Coordinates of C-alpha atoms in Angstrom, one line a residue:
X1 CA -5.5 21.2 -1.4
X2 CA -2.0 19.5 -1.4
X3 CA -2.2 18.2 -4.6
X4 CA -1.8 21.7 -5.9
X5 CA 1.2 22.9 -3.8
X6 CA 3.9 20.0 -5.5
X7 CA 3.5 20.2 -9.3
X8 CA 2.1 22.8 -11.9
X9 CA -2.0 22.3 -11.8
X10 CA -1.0 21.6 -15.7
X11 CA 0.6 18.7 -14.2
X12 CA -1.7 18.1 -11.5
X13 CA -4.7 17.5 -13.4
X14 CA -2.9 15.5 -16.5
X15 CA -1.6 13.0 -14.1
X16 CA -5.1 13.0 -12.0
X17 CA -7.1 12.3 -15.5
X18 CA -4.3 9.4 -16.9
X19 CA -4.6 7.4 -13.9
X20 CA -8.2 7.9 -13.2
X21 CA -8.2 6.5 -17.3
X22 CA -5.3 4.2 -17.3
X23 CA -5.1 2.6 -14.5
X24 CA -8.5 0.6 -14.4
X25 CA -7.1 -1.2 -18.0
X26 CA -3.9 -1.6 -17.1
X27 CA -5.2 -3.6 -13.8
X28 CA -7.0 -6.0 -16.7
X29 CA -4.1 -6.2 -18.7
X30 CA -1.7 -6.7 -16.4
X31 CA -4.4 -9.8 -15.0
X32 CA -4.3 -11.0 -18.7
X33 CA -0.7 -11.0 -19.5
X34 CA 0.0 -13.2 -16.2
X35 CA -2.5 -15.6 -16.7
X36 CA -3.2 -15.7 -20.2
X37 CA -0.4 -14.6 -22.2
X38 CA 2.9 -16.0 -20.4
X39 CA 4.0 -12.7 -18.2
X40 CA 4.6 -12.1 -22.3
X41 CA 4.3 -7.9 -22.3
X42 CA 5.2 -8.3 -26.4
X43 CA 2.4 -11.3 -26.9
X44 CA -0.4 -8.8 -25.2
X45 CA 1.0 -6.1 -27.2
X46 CA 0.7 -8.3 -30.4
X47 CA -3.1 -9.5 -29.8
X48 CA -3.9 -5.6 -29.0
X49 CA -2.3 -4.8 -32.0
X50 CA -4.0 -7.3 -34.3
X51 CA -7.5 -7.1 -32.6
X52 CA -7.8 -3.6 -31.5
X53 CA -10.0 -1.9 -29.7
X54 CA -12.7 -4.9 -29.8
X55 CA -9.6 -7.5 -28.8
X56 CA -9.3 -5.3 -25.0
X57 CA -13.5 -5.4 -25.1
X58 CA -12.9 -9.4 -25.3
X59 CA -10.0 -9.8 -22.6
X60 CA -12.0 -7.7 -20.0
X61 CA -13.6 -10.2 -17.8
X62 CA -17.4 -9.5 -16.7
X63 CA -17.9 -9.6 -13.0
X64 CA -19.6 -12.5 -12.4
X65 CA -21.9 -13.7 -9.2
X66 CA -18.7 -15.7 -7.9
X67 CA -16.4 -13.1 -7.9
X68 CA -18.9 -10.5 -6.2
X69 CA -19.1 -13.2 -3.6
X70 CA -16.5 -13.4 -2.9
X71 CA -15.4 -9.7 -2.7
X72 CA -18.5 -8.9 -0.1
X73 CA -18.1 -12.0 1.8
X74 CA -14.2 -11.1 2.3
X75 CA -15.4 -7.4 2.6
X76 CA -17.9 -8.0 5.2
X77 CA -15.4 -10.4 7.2
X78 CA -13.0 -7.8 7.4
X79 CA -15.2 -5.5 8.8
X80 CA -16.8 -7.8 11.2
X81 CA -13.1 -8.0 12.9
X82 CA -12.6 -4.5 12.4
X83 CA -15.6 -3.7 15.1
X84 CA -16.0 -6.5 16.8
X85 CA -12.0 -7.7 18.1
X86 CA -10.7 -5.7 20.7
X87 CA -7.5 -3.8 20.7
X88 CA -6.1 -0.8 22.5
X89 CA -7.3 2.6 21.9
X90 CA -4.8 4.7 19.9
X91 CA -4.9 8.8 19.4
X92 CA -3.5 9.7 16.0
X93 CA -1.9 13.1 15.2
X94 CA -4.0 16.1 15.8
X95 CA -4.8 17.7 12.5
X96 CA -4.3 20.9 11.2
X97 CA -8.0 21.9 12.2
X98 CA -7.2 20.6 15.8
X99 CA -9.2 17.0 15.3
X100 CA -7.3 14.1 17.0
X101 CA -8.9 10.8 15.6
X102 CA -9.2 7.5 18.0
X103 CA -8.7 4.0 16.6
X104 CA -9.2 0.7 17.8
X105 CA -5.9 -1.2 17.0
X106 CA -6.5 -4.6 16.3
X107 CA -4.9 -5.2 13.0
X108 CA -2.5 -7.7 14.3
X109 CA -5.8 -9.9 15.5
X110 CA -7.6 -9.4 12.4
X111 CA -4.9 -10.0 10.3
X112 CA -3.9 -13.8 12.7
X113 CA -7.8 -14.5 12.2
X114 CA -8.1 -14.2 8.8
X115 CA -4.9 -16.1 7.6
X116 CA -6.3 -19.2 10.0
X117 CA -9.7 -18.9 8.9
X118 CA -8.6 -18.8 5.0
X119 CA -6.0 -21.3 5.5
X120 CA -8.5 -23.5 8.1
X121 CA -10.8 -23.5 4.7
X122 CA -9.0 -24.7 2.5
X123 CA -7.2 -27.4 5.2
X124 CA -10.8 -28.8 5.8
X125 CA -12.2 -28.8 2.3
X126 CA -15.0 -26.2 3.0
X127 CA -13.9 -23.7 0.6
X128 CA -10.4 -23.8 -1.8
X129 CA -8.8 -20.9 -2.5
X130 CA -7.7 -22.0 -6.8
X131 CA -11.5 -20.7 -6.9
X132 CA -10.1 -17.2 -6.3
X133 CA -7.7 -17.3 -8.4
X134 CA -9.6 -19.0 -11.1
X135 CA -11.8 -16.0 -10.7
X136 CA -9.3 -13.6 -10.2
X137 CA -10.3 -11.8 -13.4
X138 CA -13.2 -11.6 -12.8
X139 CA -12.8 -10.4 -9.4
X140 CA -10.3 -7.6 -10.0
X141 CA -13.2 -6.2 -12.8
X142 CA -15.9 -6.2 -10.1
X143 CA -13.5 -4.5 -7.9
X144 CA -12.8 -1.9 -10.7
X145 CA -16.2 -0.6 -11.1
X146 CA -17.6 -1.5 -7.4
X147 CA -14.8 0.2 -5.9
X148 CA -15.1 3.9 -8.3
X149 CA -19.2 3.5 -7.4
X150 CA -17.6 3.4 -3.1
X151 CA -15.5 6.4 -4.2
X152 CA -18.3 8.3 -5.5
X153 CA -20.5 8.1 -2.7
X154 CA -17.6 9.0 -0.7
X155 CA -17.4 12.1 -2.9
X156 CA -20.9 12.7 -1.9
X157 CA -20.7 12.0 1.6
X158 CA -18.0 14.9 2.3
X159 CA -20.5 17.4 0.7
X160 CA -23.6 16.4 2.8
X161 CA -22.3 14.2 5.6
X162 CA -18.5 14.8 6.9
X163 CA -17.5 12.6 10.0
X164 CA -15.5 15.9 11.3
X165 CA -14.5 19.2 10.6
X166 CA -11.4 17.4 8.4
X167 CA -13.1 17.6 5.2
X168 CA -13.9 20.5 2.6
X169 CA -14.0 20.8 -1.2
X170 CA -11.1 22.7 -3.3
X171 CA -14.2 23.9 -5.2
X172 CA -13.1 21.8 -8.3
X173 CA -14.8 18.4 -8.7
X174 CA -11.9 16.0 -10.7
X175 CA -9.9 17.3 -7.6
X176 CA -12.4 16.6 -5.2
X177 CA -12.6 13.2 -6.2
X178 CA -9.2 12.2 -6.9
X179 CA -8.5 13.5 -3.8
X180 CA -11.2 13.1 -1.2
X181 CA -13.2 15.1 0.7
X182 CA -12.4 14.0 3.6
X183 CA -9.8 13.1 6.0
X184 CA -11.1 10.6 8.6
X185 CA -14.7 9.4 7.1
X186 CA -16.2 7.1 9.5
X187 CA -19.5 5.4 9.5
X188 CA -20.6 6.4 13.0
X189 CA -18.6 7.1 15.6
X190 CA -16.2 3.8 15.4
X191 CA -15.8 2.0 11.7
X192 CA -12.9 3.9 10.3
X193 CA -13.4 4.0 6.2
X194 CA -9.4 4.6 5.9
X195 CA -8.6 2.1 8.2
X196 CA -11.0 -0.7 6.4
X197 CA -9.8 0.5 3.0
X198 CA -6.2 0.2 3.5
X199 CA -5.4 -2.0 6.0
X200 CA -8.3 -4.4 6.5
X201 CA -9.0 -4.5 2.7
X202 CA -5.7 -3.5 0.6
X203 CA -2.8 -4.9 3.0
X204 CA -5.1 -8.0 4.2
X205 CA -5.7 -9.2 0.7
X206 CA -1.7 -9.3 0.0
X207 CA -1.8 -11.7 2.4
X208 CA -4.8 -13.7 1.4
X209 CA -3.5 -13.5 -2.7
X210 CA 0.1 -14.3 -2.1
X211 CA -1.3 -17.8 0.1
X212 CA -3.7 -18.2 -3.0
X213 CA -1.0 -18.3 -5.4
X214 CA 0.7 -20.3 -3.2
X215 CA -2.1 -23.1 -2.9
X216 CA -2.9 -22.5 -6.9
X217 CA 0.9 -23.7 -7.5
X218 CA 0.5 -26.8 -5.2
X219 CA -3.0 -27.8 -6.6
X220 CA -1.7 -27.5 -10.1
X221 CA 1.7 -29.4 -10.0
X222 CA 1.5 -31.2 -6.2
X223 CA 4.1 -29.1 -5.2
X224 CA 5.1 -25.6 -4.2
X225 CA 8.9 -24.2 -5.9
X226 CA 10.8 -22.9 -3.8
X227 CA 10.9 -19.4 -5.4
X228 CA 7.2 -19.3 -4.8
X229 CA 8.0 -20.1 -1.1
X230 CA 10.4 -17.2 -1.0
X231 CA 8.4 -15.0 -2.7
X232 CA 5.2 -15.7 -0.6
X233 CA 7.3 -15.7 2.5
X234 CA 8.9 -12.6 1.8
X235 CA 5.9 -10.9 1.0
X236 CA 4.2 -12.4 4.1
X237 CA 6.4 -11.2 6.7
X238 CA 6.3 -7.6 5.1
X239 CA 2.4 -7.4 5.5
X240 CA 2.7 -9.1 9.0
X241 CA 5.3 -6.7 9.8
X242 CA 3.0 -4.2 8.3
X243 CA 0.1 -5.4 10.6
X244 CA 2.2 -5.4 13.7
X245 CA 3.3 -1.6 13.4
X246 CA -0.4 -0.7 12.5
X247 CA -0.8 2.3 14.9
X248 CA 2.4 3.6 13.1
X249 CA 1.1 3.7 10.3
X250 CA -1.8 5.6 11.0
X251 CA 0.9 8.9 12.2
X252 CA 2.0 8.5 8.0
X253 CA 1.3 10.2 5.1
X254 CA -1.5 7.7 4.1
X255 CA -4.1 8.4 6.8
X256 CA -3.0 11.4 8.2
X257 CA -2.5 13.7 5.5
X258 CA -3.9 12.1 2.2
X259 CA -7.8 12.6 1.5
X260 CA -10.4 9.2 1.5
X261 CA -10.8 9.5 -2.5
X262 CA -10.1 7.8 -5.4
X263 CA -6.1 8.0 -5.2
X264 CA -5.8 6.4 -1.8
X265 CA -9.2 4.5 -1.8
X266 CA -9.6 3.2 -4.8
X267 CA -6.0 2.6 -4.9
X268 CA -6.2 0.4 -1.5
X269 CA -9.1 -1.5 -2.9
X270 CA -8.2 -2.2 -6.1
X271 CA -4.8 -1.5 -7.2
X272 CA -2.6 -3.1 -4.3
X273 CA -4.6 -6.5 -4.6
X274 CA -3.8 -6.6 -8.5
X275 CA -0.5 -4.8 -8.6
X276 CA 1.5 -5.6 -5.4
X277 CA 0.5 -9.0 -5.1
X278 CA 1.6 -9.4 -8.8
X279 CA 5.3 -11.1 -8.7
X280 CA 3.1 -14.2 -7.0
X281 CA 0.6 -14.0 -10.2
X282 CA 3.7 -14.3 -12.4
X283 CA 5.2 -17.6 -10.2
X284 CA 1.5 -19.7 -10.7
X285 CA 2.3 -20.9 -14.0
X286 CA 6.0 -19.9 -14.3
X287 CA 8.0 -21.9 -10.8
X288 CA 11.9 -21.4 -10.9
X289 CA 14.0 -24.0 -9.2
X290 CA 16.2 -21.6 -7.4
X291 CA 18.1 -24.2 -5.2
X292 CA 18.3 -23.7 -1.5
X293 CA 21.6 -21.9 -1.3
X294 CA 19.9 -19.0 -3.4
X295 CA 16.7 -19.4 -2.2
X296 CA 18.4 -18.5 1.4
X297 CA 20.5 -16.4 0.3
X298 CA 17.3 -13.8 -1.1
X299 CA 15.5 -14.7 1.6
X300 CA 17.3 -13.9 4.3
X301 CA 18.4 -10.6 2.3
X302 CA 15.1 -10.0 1.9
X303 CA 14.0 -10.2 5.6
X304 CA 17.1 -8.3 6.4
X305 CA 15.6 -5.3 4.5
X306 CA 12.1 -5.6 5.9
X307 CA 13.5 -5.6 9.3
X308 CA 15.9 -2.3 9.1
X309 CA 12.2 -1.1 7.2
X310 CA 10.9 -2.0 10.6
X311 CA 13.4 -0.2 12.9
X312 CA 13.5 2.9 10.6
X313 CA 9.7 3.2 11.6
X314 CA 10.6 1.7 15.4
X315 CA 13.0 4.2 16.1
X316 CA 10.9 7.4 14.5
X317 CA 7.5 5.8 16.8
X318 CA 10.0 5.2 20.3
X319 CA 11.3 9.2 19.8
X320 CA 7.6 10.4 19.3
X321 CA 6.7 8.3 22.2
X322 CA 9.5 9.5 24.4
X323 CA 9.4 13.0 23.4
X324 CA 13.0 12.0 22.7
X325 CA 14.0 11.0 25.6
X326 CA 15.1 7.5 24.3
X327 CA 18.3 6.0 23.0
X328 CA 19.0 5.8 19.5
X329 CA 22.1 3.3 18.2
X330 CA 22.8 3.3 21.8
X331 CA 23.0 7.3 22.8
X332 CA 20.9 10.4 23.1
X333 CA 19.1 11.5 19.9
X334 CA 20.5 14.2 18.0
X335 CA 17.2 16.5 17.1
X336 CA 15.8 19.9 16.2
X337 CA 13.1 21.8 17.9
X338 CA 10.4 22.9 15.4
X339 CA 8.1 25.2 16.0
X340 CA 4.7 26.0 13.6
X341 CA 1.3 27.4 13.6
X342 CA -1.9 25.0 13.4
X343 CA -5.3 26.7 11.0
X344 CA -6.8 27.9 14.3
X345 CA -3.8 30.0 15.3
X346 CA -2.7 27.6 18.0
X347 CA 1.7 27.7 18.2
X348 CA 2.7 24.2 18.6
X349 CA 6.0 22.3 19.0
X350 CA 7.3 18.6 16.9
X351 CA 10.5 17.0 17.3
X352 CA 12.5 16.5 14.5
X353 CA 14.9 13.5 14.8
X354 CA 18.2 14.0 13.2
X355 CA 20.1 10.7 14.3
X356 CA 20.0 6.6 13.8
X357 CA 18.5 6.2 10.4
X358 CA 16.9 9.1 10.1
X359 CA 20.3 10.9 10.4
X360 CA 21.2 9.1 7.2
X361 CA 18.3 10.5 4.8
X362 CA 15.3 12.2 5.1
X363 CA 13.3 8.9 3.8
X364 CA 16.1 6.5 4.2
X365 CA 13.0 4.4 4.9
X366 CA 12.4 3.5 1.5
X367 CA 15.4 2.6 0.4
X368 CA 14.7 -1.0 2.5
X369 CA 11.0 -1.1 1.7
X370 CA 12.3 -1.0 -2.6
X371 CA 14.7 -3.6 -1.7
X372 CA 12.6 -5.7 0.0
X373 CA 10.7 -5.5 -3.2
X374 CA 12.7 -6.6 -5.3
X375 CA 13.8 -9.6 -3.4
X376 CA 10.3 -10.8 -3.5
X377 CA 10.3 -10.7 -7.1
X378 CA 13.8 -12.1 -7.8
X379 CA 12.8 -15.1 -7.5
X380 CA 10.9 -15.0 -10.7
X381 CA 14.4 -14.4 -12.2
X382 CA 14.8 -12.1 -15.7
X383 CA 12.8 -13.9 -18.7
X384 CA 10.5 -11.2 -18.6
X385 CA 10.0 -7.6 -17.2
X386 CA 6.6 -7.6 -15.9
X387 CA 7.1 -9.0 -12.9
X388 CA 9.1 -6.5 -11.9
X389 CA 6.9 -3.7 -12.5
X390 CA 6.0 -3.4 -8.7
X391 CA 9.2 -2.5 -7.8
X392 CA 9.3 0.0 -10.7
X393 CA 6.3 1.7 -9.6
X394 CA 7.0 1.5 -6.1
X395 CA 10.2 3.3 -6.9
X396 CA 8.4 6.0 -8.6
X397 CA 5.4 6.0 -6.1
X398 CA 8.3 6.8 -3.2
X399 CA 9.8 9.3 -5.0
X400 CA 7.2 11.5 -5.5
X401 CA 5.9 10.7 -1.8
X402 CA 9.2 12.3 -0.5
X403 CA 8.6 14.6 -2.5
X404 CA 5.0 15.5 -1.1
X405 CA 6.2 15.1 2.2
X406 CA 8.9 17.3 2.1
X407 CA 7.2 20.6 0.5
X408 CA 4.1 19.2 2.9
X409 CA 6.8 20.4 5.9
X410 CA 9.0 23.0 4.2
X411 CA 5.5 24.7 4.3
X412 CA 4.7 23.8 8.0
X413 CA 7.7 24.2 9.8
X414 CA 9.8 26.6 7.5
X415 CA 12.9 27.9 8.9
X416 CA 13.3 24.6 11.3
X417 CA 12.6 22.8 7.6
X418 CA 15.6 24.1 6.1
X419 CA 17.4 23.7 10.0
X420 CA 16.7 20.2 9.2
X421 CA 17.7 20.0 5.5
X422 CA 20.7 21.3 6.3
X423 CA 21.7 18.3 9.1
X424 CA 20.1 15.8 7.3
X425 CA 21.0 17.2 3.3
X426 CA 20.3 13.7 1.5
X427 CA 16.5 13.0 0.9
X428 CA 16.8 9.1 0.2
X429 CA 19.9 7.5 -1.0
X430 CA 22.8 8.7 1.8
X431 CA 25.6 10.5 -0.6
X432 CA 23.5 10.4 -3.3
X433 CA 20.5 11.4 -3.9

């Protein structure tokens, strides 16, 4: 499988066991030191020091009958719009076995029903959203344990029951479900388990958290700082930018070449509710009077980097689309013509785009999308680190995704790979790096 083509399978499986290990307590902690211990990393480390072992036992919240209440009521919503709202039909990339998958793109609806609905709630006094995040602990702990049980039966459902002929076993169990079994699970022929995981699940509840913390603030003190209104803002339009490119995304790495397992599954479900939504955690009990000329200054900033995010991904999808017959800052696209050879033996032909801003970097892409990152958690200004621990890890997560992505097509398209390389030499930072 791919995981064993980028690093040594030393490598492979010590990074596969730490975060199947570390990650589920560092979602706690990280829960705990926003809430309970002033975004203070040194006063967590303290009481962990002093009470041990037994002191983490303590902090870990049970999951309580609210919070798995909440979680299926949410879960079973999303799913409802998933099937039921109607939305184009969409072909994604064939696959290396020859499978082209079908969606039903409706993201944008889902994602303009659920913010009314949630916000409609609380507006009319029929549900308020400080219950989530008074539960939040207790929710992210239910979502922990409920969300390695989905990954398991997943695990088992690629040996007995694949959705299509995308799936097989590397004949090494930790791999297998790290990894995934399979490419495009589905439950029948039309509920997309990817597509549910990280879009109607992961990205949607961005959304819903950072208007929770949002709401939390304003309950709390009767009013809402403005560097939580530019950090929910922010983060807003980048998951309704998100929502609006959907289709795109499901031509990335993500869905089309990453396995339904615990890495991108339980990583959807679990860690982009707790982690990415974090810098909106932090602002609850810590609000920063940033004034309005910086609070527009980051903002608009902020946008600015979302949108060139946006047109990197535009321009890419309009060339596809096109077959490159499309302009590109205005002229022709500057491209190579790639040739490779699918598992079945079938010669096929891709388009490599060379020009705009993919003529910059390979994955100039991410170069906005860390940006934008940060400007979402400026706001909380520098008292302490936390916070910015997103943008840390997002840095790293990128890094080692280009790296995937480009051994992933060094081995696919191979001479045309390095034809490529050697037009567009940078990988993410033009000049640089």
């Amino acid at each position: 499988m791919e995981a064993k083509t980028v690093h040594s399978p030393a490598l492979t499986y010590f990074s596969m066991l730490s975060l199947l290990s570390l990650c589920p307590p560092f979602v706690i902690l990280l829960w705990y030191t926003m809430v309970h211990a002033d975004g203070s990393v040194v006063e967590t480390w303290n009481f962990l020091k002093q009470h041990g072992l037994q002191g983490f036992l303590e902090i870990w919240p049970r999951p309580s009958t609210v919070a798995w209440k909440i979680i299926f009521v949410y879960g079973a919503f999303e799913a409802a719009l998933q099937l039921i709202l109607p939305g184009k039909r969409v072909e994604g990339p064939i696959s290396p076995t020859g499978h082209r998958p079908v969606y039903k793109a409706n993201g944008m609806a889902a994602y303009f029903v659920t913010l009314v609905t949630y916000i409609s709630l609380w507006w009319f006094e029929i549900f308020n959203p400080t219950v989530v995040y008074d539960h939040l602990g207790e929710i992210y702990s239910a979502l922990i344990f409920g969300s390695f049980i989905f990954c398991v039966l997943l695990y088992i459902k690629g040996h007995v029951a694949p959705s299509s002929t995308d799936s097989g076993s590397s004949g090494n169990l930790i791999i297998d479900f790290y990894w995934g079994m399979e490419l495009y699970p589905r439950i029948g022929k039309s509920f997309d388990i990817k597509v549910f995981t990280n879009c109607r699940f992961g990205m949607m509840s961005w959304a819903v958290l950072a208007i929770t913390y949002c709401i939390k603030q304003y309950e709390a003190n009767g009013k809402v700082s403005d560097s939580m209104l530019v950090n929910t803002t922010l983060m807003l339009v980048y998951v309704t930018k998100f929502f609006w490119w959907e289709a795109g995304y499901w031509n990335t790495m993500d869905i089309a070449h990453d396995r339904a397992g615990f890495y991108i599954c339980w990583g959807c479900l679990v860690w982009v509710p707790s982690i990415y939504t974090s810098p909106g955690m932090y602002l609850v009990n810590h609000p920063v009077n940033l004034g309005t000329q910086l609070a527009l200054y980051i903002l608009v900033t902020g946008i600015l980097c979302i949108y060139i995010n946006y047109d990197c991904d535009r321009q890419r999808q309009e060339f596809r689309r096109t077959n490159g017959k499309c302009k590109i800052w205005g002229k022709a696209p500057s491209k190579i013509e790639a040739t490779y050879t699918t598992t079945s033996g079938e010669t096929k032909t891709s388009l490599l785009l060379t020009s705009g801003w993919w003529g910059l970097a390979r994955h100039f892409h991410y170069v906005p999308e860390i940006l934008a990152s940060f400007f979402w958690t400026v706001p909380a200004l520098f008292n302490h680190f936390l916070p910015y621990f997103y943008v840390v890890y997002l840095t790293i997560l990128l890094l080692d995704r280009a790296k995937r992505d480009d051994d992933r097509c060094r081995s696919k398209y191979g001479k045309y790979w390095k034809l490529y390389c050697n037009k567009v030499p940078y990988k993410i930072i033009p000049g640089i790096y």
